CSV table of C-alpha atoms and ligand atoms in Angstrom, one decimal:
chain,number,residue,atom,x,y,z
A,274,UNK,CA,135.2,-4.7,82.2
A,275,UNK,CA,133.3,-1.5,81.9
A,276,UNK,CA,132.0,-0.1,85.3
A,277,UNK,CA,128.8,1.8,84.9
A,278,UNK,CA,128.1,3.9,87.9
A,279,UNK,CA,124.8,5.5,88.6
A,280,UNK,CA,125.0,9.1,89.9
A,281,UNK,CA,122.0,10.5,91.9
A,282,UNK,CA,121.4,14.0,93.1
A,283,UNK,CA,123.9,14.8,95.9
A,284,UNK,CA,126.4,12.1,94.9
A,285,UNK,CA,129.9,13.2,94.0
A,286,UNK,CA,130.3,13.4,90.3
A,287,UNK,CA,132.9,11.0,88.9
A,288,UNK,CA,135.2,12.0,86.1
A,289,UNK,CA,133.7,11.2,82.8
A,290,UNK,CA,134.9,8.0,81.2
A,291,UNK,CA,137.9,6.7,83.0
A,292,UNK,CA,140.8,5.0,81.1
A,293,UNK,CA,139.1,1.6,81.8
A,294,UNK,CA,136.1,2.8,79.7
A,295,UNK,CA,134.0,3.1,82.9
A,296,UNK,CA,131.4,5.8,82.9
A,297,UNK,CA,128.4,7.1,84.8
A,298,UNK,CA,124.7,7.5,84.3
A,299,UNK,CA,123.5,10.7,85.9
A,300,UNK,CA,119.9,10.7,87.0
A,301,UNK,CA,118.0,13.7,88.2
A,302,UNK,CA,116.5,17.1,87.3
A,303,UNK,CA,118.2,20.0,85.6
A,304,UNK,CA,121.0,18.1,84.0
A,305,UNK,CA,120.7,19.4,80.4
A,306,UNK,CA,122.7,22.6,81.1
A,307,UNK,CA,125.6,20.6,82.5
A,308,UNK,CA,126.2,18.7,79.3
A,309,UNK,CA,128.3,21.4,77.6
A,310,UNK,CA,131.0,21.7,80.3
A,311,UNK,CA,131.1,17.9,80.7
A,312,UNK,CA,131.7,17.2,77.0
A,313,UNK,CA,134.3,19.9,76.9
A,314,UNK,CA,136.1,18.5,80.0
A,315,UNK,CA,136.1,15.1,78.2
A,316,UNK,CA,138.0,16.6,75.3
A,317,UNK,CA,135.1,17.4,72.9
A,318,UNK,CA,135.8,20.4,70.7
A,319,UNK,CA,133.1,19.7,68.1
A,320,UNK,CA,129.9,17.8,68.6
A,321,UNK,CA,127.1,16.4,66.4
A,322,UNK,CA,123.8,16.6,68.2
A,323,UNK,CA,121.4,14.0,66.8
A,324,UNK,CA,117.9,14.7,68.1
A,325,UNK,CA,114.5,13.2,67.7
A,326,UNK,CA,112.5,15.8,65.8
A,327,UNK,CA,109.8,15.7,68.5
A,328,UNK,CA,112.1,17.1,71.2
A,329,UNK,CA,114.3,19.5,69.2
A,330,UNK,CA,112.6,22.6,70.4
A,331,UNK,CA,111.9,21.4,73.9
A,332,UNK,CA,115.1,19.8,74.9
A,333,UNK,CA,117.5,19.5,71.9
A,334,UNK,CA,118.1,23.2,71.6
A,335,UNK,CA,118.9,23.5,75.3
A,336,UNK,CA,121.6,20.9,74.9
A,337,UNK,CA,123.0,22.5,71.8
A,338,UNK,CA,123.1,25.9,73.6
A,339,UNK,CA,124.9,24.3,76.5
A,340,UNK,CA,127.5,22.9,74.2
A,341,UNK,CA,127.9,26.1,72.3
A,342,UNK,CA,128.2,28.1,75.6
A,343,UNK,CA,131.1,25.7,76.5
A,344,UNK,CA,132.9,26.7,73.3
A,345,UNK,CA,132.0,23.6,71.3
A,346,UNK,CA,131.2,23.8,67.6
A,347,UNK,CA,127.9,22.1,67.0
A,348,UNK,CA,126.2,20.5,64.1
A,349,UNK,CA,122.5,19.7,64.9
A,350,UNK,CA,120.8,16.9,62.9
A,351,UNK,CA,117.2,16.0,63.4
A,352,UNK,CA,115.9,12.5,63.0
A,353,UNK,CA,112.2,11.9,62.2
A,354,UNK,CA,110.4,10.4,65.2
A,355,UNK,CA,109.5,6.7,65.1
A,356,UNK,CA,110.8,3.2,64.6
A,357,UNK,CA,111.2,3.5,60.8
A,358,UNK,CA,114.2,5.8,61.5
A,359,UNK,CA,116.2,2.8,62.7
A,360,UNK,CA,117.0,2.1,59.1
A,361,UNK,CA,120.0,1.7,56.8
A,362,UNK,CA,118.7,4.8,54.9
A,363,UNK,CA,118.7,7.0,58.0
A,364,UNK,CA,122.1,5.7,59.2
A,365,UNK,CA,123.5,6.5,55.7
A,366,UNK,CA,122.0,10.0,55.9
A,367,UNK,CA,123.8,10.5,59.2
A,368,UNK,CA,127.1,9.0,57.9
A,369,UNK,CA,127.0,11.4,55.0
A,370,UNK,CA,126.1,14.4,57.2
A,371,UNK,CA,129.1,13.5,59.4
A,372,UNK,CA,131.4,13.2,56.3
A,373,UNK,CA,130.2,16.6,54.9
A,374,UNK,CA,131.0,18.2,58.3
A,375,UNK,CA,134.4,16.5,58.3
A,376,UNK,CA,133.7,14.7,61.5
A,377,UNK,CA,136.8,13.1,63.0
A,378,UNK,CA,137.6,11.1,66.1
A,379,UNK,CA,137.7,14.4,68.1
A,380,UNK,CA,134.1,15.0,67.3
A,381,UNK,CA,131.6,13.8,70.0
A,382,UNK,CA,128.1,12.5,69.2
A,383,UNK,CA,125.3,13.5,71.5
A,384,UNK,CA,122.1,11.5,71.0
A,385,UNK,CA,118.9,13.1,72.3
A,386,UNK,CA,115.6,11.2,72.2
A,387,UNK,CA,114.2,7.8,73.0
A,388,UNK,CA,115.5,4.3,72.2
A,389,UNK,CA,115.1,4.9,68.4
A,390,UNK,CA,117.5,7.8,68.3
A,391,UNK,CA,119.8,6.2,70.9
A,392,UNK,CA,120.1,3.0,69.0
A,393,UNK,CA,120.5,4.7,65.6
A,394,UNK,CA,123.0,7.4,66.8
A,395,UNK,CA,124.9,4.8,68.8
A,396,UNK,CA,125.3,2.6,65.8
A,397,UNK,CA,126.4,5.5,63.6
A,398,UNK,CA,128.8,6.6,66.3
A,399,UNK,CA,130.2,3.1,66.6
A,400,UNK,CA,130.8,2.8,62.9
A,401,UNK,CA,131.7,6.2,61.6
A,402,UNK,CA,135.5,6.7,61.5
A,403,UNK,CA,135.7,3.3,63.3
A,404,UNK,CA,134.1,4.8,66.4
A,405,UNK,CA,133.3,8.2,67.8
A,406,UNK,CA,132.9,9.3,71.5
A,407,UNK,CA,129.2,9.1,72.3
A,408,UNK,CA,126.9,10.6,75.0
A,409,UNK,CA,123.3,9.6,75.5
A,410,UNK,CA,120.6,12.0,76.6
A,411,UNK,CA,117.5,9.7,76.9
A,412,UNK,CA,114.2,11.5,76.9
A,413,UNK,CA,111.8,8.6,77.3
A,414,UNK,CA,111.3,6.5,80.4
A,415,UNK,CA,112.1,3.4,78.3
A,416,UNK,CA,115.4,4.9,77.2
A,417,UNK,CA,116.3,6.1,80.7
A,418,UNK,CA,115.8,2.7,82.3
A,419,UNK,CA,116.7,0.5,79.5
A,420,UNK,CA,118.0,1.4,76.0
A,421,UNK,CA,120.5,4.1,77.0
A,422,UNK,CA,122.2,1.7,79.4
A,423,UNK,CA,124.3,-1.3,78.3
A,424,UNK,CA,125.9,-0.3,75.0
A,425,UNK,CA,123.7,-2.1,72.6
A,426,UNK,CA,123.1,-0.1,69.4
A,427,UNK,CA,121.5,-1.0,66.2
A,428,UNK,CA,119.2,-0.6,63.2
A,429,UNK,CA,116.5,-2.7,61.6
A,430,UNK,CA,116.3,-4.4,58.3
A,431,UNK,CA,113.1,-5.3,56.4
A,432,UNK,CA,113.8,-8.9,57.6
A,433,UNK,CA,113.8,-8.0,61.3
A,434,UNK,CA,114.5,-5.7,64.2
A,435,UNK,CA,118.0,-4.9,65.4
A,436,UNK,CA,119.6,-7.2,62.9
A,437,UNK,CA,122.6,-4.9,62.3
A,438,UNK,CA,124.3,-3.3,65.3
A,439,UNK,CA,127.3,-3.0,67.5
A,440,UNK,CA,128.2,-2.9,71.2
A,441,UNK,CA,129.3,0.7,71.8
A,442,UNK,CA,129.4,2.2,75.3
A,443,UNK,CA,128.9,5.9,75.7
A,444,UNK,CA,131.2,8.3,77.7
A,445,UNK,CA,128.2,9.1,79.9
A,446,UNK,CA,124.5,9.2,80.1
A,447,UNK,CA,122.3,12.2,81.2
A,448,UNK,CA,118.9,10.9,82.3
A,449,UNK,CA,117.2,14.2,83.0
A,450,UNK,CA,113.7,13.6,84.4
A,451,UNK,CA,112.6,17.1,83.3
A,452,UNK,CA,112.6,15.8,79.8
A,453,UNK,CA,109.8,13.4,80.7
A,454,UNK,CA,107.4,16.3,81.3
A,455,UNK,CA,106.6,16.4,77.6
A,456,UNK,CA,106.3,12.6,77.1
A,457,UNK,CA,102.8,11.5,76.2
A,458,UNK,CA,101.1,9.6,79.0
A,459,UNK,CA,100.9,6.3,77.1
A,460,UNK,CA,104.7,6.3,76.4
A,461,UNK,CA,105.4,7.3,80.0
A,462,UNK,CA,103.3,4.5,81.4
A,463,UNK,CA,104.8,1.8,79.1
A,464,UNK,CA,108.2,2.5,80.6
A,465,UNK,CA,107.1,1.1,83.9
A,466,UNK,CA,106.8,-2.4,82.4
A,467,UNK,CA,110.7,-2.6,82.3
A,468,UNK,CA,110.9,-1.0,85.7
A,469,UNK,CA,108.6,-3.7,87.2
A,470,UNK,CA,110.7,-6.2,85.3
A,471,UNK,CA,113.8,-5.2,87.2
A,472,UNK,CA,112.0,-5.8,90.5
A,473,UNK,CA,110.8,-9.2,89.5
A,474,UNK,CA,114.1,-10.5,88.1
A,475,UNK,CA,116.6,-8.9,90.5
A,476,UNK,CA,115.2,-7.0,93.4
A,477,UNK,CA,112.3,-8.0,95.6
A,478,UNK,CA,112.8,-5.0,97.8
A,479,UNK,CA,112.5,-2.7,94.8
A,480,UNK,CA,109.3,-4.5,93.8
A,481,UNK,CA,107.8,-3.7,97.2
A,482,UNK,CA,108.9,-0.1,96.9
A,483,UNK,CA,107.1,0.1,93.5
A,484,UNK,CA,104.0,-1.2,95.1
A,485,UNK,CA,104.1,1.5,97.7
A,486,UNK,CA,105.0,4.3,95.3
A,487,UNK,CA,103.0,3.6,92.2
A,488,UNK,CA,100.8,6.7,92.6
A,489,UNK,CA,103.7,9.1,93.2
A,490,UNK,CA,105.5,7.7,90.2
A,491,UNK,CA,102.4,8.1,87.9
A,492,UNK,CA,102.2,11.7,89.1
A,493,UNK,CA,105.7,12.1,87.9
A,494,UNK,CA,106.8,13.2,91.3
A,495,UNK,CA,110.5,14.1,91.0
A,496,UNK,CA,112.0,12.4,94.0
A,497,UNK,CA,110.2,9.1,93.4
A,498,UNK,CA,110.9,9.2,89.7
A,499,UNK,CA,114.6,9.8,90.2
A,500,UNK,CA,114.8,6.9,92.7
A,501,UNK,CA,113.0,4.5,90.3
A,502,UNK,CA,115.1,5.4,87.3
A,503,UNK,CA,118.3,5.4,89.3
A,504,UNK,CA,117.6,1.9,90.8
A,505,UNK,CA,116.5,0.5,87.4
A,506,UNK,CA,119.6,1.9,85.8
A,507,UNK,CA,121.8,0.5,88.5
A,508,UNK,CA,120.2,-3.0,88.2
A,509,UNK,CA,120.7,-3.0,84.4
A,510,UNK,CA,124.2,-1.6,84.7
A,511,UNK,CA,125.2,-4.4,87.2
A,512,UNK,CA,124.1,-7.2,84.9
A,513,UNK,CA,125.7,-5.5,81.9
A,514,UNK,CA,129.0,-5.3,83.8
A,515,UNK,CA,128.9,-9.0,84.5
A,516,UNK,CA,127.8,-10.0,81.0
A,517,UNK,CA,128.5,-7.1,78.6
A,518,UNK,CA,128.2,-9.2,75.4
A,519,UNK,CA,125.6,-11.7,76.4
A,520,UNK,CA,128.1,-14.5,76.8
A,521,UNK,CA,127.6,-15.8,80.3
A,522,UNK,CA,123.8,-15.8,80.0
A,523,UNK,CA,123.3,-13.5,82.9
A,524,UNK,CA,122.1,-10.7,80.6
A,525,UNK,CA,119.4,-13.0,79.4
A,526,UNK,CA,117.5,-12.4,82.6
A,527,UNK,CA,116.6,-9.0,81.0
A,528,UNK,CA,114.4,-10.9,78.5
A,529,UNK,CA,111.9,-11.8,81.2
A,530,UNK,CA,108.4,-11.5,79.5
A,531,UNK,CA,110.0,-10.7,76.2
A,532,UNK,CA,109.6,-14.0,74.3
A,533,UNK,CA,105.8,-13.6,74.8
A,534,UNK,CA,106.0,-9.9,74.2
A,535,UNK,CA,107.8,-10.3,70.8
A,536,UNK,CA,105.1,-12.7,69.7
A,537,UNK,CA,102.3,-10.3,70.8
A,538,UNK,CA,104.0,-7.4,69.0
A,539,UNK,CA,104.3,-9.4,65.8
A,540,UNK,CA,100.8,-10.8,66.0
A,541,UNK,CA,99.2,-7.4,66.7
A,542,UNK,CA,101.2,-5.7,63.9
A,543,UNK,CA,104.2,-3.6,65.0
A,544,UNK,CA,103.1,-0.3,66.5
A,545,UNK,CA,99.7,-1.5,67.7
A,546,UNK,CA,100.9,-2.4,71.2
A,547,UNK,CA,103.7,-0.3,72.7
A,548,UNK,CA,106.7,-2.5,73.6
A,549,UNK,CA,106.1,-1.9,77.3
A,550,UNK,CA,102.5,-2.9,77.0
A,551,UNK,CA,103.5,-6.1,75.3
A,552,UNK,CA,106.2,-6.7,78.0
A,553,UNK,CA,103.5,-6.3,80.8
A,554,UNK,CA,101.3,-8.9,79.2
A,555,UNK,CA,104.3,-11.0,78.5
A,556,UNK,CA,105.4,-10.9,82.2
A,557,UNK,CA,101.9,-11.8,83.3
A,558,UNK,CA,101.9,-14.8,80.9
A,559,UNK,CA,105.5,-15.9,81.9
A,560,UNK,CA,104.4,-15.9,85.6
A,561,UNK,CA,101.5,-18.1,84.7
A,562,UNK,CA,103.9,-20.4,82.9
A,563,UNK,CA,106.1,-20.5,86.0
A,564,UNK,CA,103.1,-21.4,88.1
A,565,UNK,CA,102.1,-24.2,85.7
A,566,UNK,CA,105.6,-25.6,86.0
A,567,UNK,CA,105.4,-25.5,89.8
A,568,UNK,CA,108.2,-22.9,90.1
A,569,UNK,CA,106.1,-20.2,91.9
A,570,UNK,CA,102.8,-20.0,93.7
A,571,UNK,CA,99.6,-18.3,92.6
A,572,UNK,CA,100.1,-15.5,95.2
A,573,UNK,CA,103.1,-14.2,93.3
A,574,UNK,CA,101.3,-14.3,90.0
A,575,UNK,CA,98.4,-12.3,91.5
A,576,UNK,CA,100.8,-9.8,93.2
A,577,UNK,CA,102.7,-9.2,89.9
A,578,UNK,CA,99.3,-8.7,88.1
A,579,UNK,CA,98.3,-6.2,90.7
A,580,UNK,CA,101.5,-4.1,90.3
A,581,UNK,CA,101.2,-4.2,86.5
A,582,UNK,CA,97.6,-3.0,86.7
A,583,UNK,CA,98.3,-0.4,89.3
A,584,UNK,CA,100.5,1.3,86.7
A,585,UNK,CA,97.6,1.2,84.2
A,586,UNK,CA,99.4,-1.5,82.2
A,587,UNK,CA,97.6,-4.6,80.8
A,588,UNK,CA,98.2,-8.1,82.2
A,589,UNK,CA,96.1,-9.7,79.5
A,590,UNK,CA,95.4,-9.0,75.9
A,591,UNK,CA,91.8,-8.9,74.7
A,592,UNK,CA,92.9,-9.3,71.0
A,593,UNK,CA,94.6,-12.5,72.0
A,594,UNK,CA,91.4,-14.4,71.3
A,595,UNK,CA,91.7,-13.5,67.6
A,596,UNK,CA,95.1,-15.3,67.4
A,597,UNK,CA,95.2,-18.9,68.2
A,598,UNK,CA,97.6,-19.9,71.0
A,599,UNK,CA,99.3,-22.2,68.4
A,600,UNK,CA,100.1,-19.4,66.1
A,601,UNK,CA,101.6,-17.4,68.9
A,602,UNK,CA,103.7,-20.4,69.9
A,603,UNK,CA,104.9,-20.6,66.3
A,604,UNK,CA,106.0,-17.0,66.5
A,605,UNK,CA,107.9,-17.7,69.7
A,606,UNK,CA,109.7,-20.6,68.2
A,607,UNK,CA,111.1,-18.2,65.6
A,608,UNK,CA,112.2,-15.7,68.2
A,609,UNK,CA,116.0,-15.5,68.3
A,610,UNK,CA,116.1,-16.4,72.0
A,611,UNK,CA,115.0,-19.9,71.3
A,612,UNK,CA,117.6,-22.5,70.8
A,613,UNK,CA,117.1,-25.0,67.9
A,614,UNK,CA,113.3,-24.6,67.9
A,615,UNK,CA,113.0,-25.6,71.6
A,616,UNK,CA,111.2,-23.1,73.6
A,617,UNK,CA,113.3,-21.3,76.2
A,618,UNK,CA,112.0,-18.8,78.8
A,619,UNK,CA,113.2,-16.7,81.6
A,620,UNK,CA,111.0,-17.6,84.5
A,621,UNK,CA,110.9,-16.6,88.2
A,622,UNK,CA,111.5,-19.1,91.0
A,623,UNK,CA,110.9,-16.4,93.6
A,624,UNK,CA,110.4,-12.7,93.7
A,625,UNK,CA,113.7,-11.1,92.7
A,626,UNK,CA,115.2,-14.1,91.0
A,627,UNK,CA,114.8,-15.8,87.6
A,628,UNK,CA,116.3,-18.7,85.7
A,629,UNK,CA,116.7,-19.5,82.0
A,630,UNK,CA,114.5,-22.6,81.5
A,631,UNK,CA,115.1,-24.7,78.4
A,632,UNK,CA,112.9,-27.2,76.6
A,633,UNK,CA,109.5,-25.8,77.8
A,634,UNK,CA,106.7,-27.8,76.3
A,635,UNK,CA,104.3,-26.2,73.8
A,636,UNK,CA,101.3,-27.4,75.8
A,637,UNK,CA,102.4,-25.4,78.9
A,638,UNK,CA,102.9,-22.3,76.9
A,639,UNK,CA,99.5,-22.6,75.3
A,640,UNK,CA,97.9,-23.0,78.8
A,641,UNK,CA,99.8,-20.0,80.0
A,642,UNK,CA,98.4,-18.0,77.1
A,643,UNK,CA,94.9,-19.1,77.8
A,644,UNK,CA,94.9,-18.9,81.6
B,995,NAD,N1,119.6,-0.7,73.0
B,995,NAD,C1,118.9,-1.4,73.9
B,995,NAD,O1,119.4,-2.0,74.8
B,995,NAD,C2,117.4,-1.2,73.8
B,995,NAD,C3,116.6,-1.6,74.8
B,995,NAD,C4,115.3,-1.5,74.8
B,995,NAD,C5,114.7,-0.9,73.6
B,995,NAD,N2,115.5,-0.5,72.6
B,995,NAD,C6,114.9,0.1,71.4
B,995,NAD,O2,114.4,1.3,71.8
B,995,NAD,C7,113.3,1.7,70.9
B,995,NAD,C8,112.1,2.1,71.7
B,995,NAD,O3,112.5,3.2,72.5
B,995,NAD,P1,111.4,4.3,73.0
B,995,NAD,O4,110.3,3.5,73.7
B,995,NAD,O5,112.1,5.3,73.7
B,995,NAD,O6,110.8,4.8,71.6
B,995,NAD,P2,111.0,6.1,70.7
B,995,NAD,O7,112.4,6.5,70.7
B,995,NAD,O8,110.3,5.8,69.4
B,995,NAD,O9,110.2,7.2,71.5
B,995,NAD,C9,108.8,7.1,71.7
B,995,NAD,C10,108.0,8.3,71.2
B,995,NAD,O10,108.2,9.4,72.1
B,995,NAD,C11,108.7,10.5,71.4
B,995,NAD,N3,109.5,11.2,72.4
B,995,NAD,C12,110.7,10.9,72.8
B,995,NAD,N4,111.1,11.7,73.9
B,995,NAD,C13,110.0,12.5,74.1
B,995,NAD,C14,109.8,13.6,75.0
B,995,NAD,N5,110.7,13.8,76.0
B,995,NAD,N6,108.7,14.3,74.9
B,995,NAD,C15,107.7,14.0,73.9
B,995,NAD,N7,107.9,13.0,73.0
B,995,NAD,C16,109.0,12.3,73.1
B,995,NAD,C17,109.3,10.0,70.2
B,995,NAD,O11,109.3,11.0,69.1
B,995,NAD,C18,108.5,8.8,69.8
B,995,NAD,O12,107.4,9.2,69.1
B,995,NAD,C19,113.1,0.4,70.1
B,995,NAD,O13,113.6,0.6,68.8
B,995,NAD,C20,113.8,-0.7,70.8
B,995,NAD,O14,114.3,-1.7,69.9
B,995,NAD,C21,116.8,-0.7,72.7
B,996,ZN,ZN1,112.1,-4.5,76.5
């Protein structure tokens, strides 16, 4: 099984990608300039840098320069910002650019951007030439704590998100907090929903640490940010190691708040709510559902609400009133995480621990939405 190690400032650096496909996630500041030598040491002689167009000038060029300084031949390809780029058309454009540049298995792919570019480039790397060495350089908080870790890649079809994809682990991940300096505030804040999620589902101590450090984190204070990203990455890495392909069910814990969130995102119209905002509201609703089912007490619901709100995230959704609870439940029944139409939720039974609960009644879900 792939071991994913998180490397914090001051830790010894492991060799990239061991023979057992293990790799590290480096978290900290000033990492972009180290990418060239690392890729070269891992055998890269040529590299395609796939970059979100919003960060080409700020961060992409620095990575390309670092690669070139290390003697690596670079093809730089920009991808338009936004979810529509996770498309068959954009994947085909990249495949063709790779073919035109005679990309072979000795060519490394370096993905720079948020989850959109990571998922798209990862999928193209997994499929071109039956698989190319890949590096992730996540530049959003969401990507640093979630999408760049775990090896899920994919693109969307008109019929749904992430319908086509592959598991494809990178050789390494560079989570450079300096890249977050240019991230718009709303995108930055939304990343904290997934960070709070890790505390609720796996780590009560981390949850308390977040309560004590919310202000430092919102100020983008480097030491605190590195710690939060590192701990989140380690928590996700640990569950991915135990259940890489979502077989044992352990990885399902990561879907906490997400069955609700997917319904809110669909009802609001994609792009209205940021994913993290929908997850924050979803976690607040899931906690209420757990309370209604007698699994947790009201104090925990209130404590989670307070942490969500202290990061400036929503715990409820005003526009919810314009959608009937019944129509939201119908959307949830269509979510791929339900089994045979029965509603299935990841619910906490105490801080730091969740279970997958099957056969939840529609009535309870409707009450959780209203409460
Ligand atoms: N593979 C997985 O396991 C996984 C997990 C979670 C989410 N995802 C996917 O990730 C995607 C969402 O990722 P995201 O939230 O990073 O969105 P994103 O990639 O769309 O980035 C958000 C916005 O920030 C901009 N941006 C990125 N980095 C920037 C920076 N440093 N400075 C300024 N602007 C910057 C982008 O251009 C974009 O407009 C979704 O497609 C989702 O399906 C995948
Ligand atoms: Zn999510």
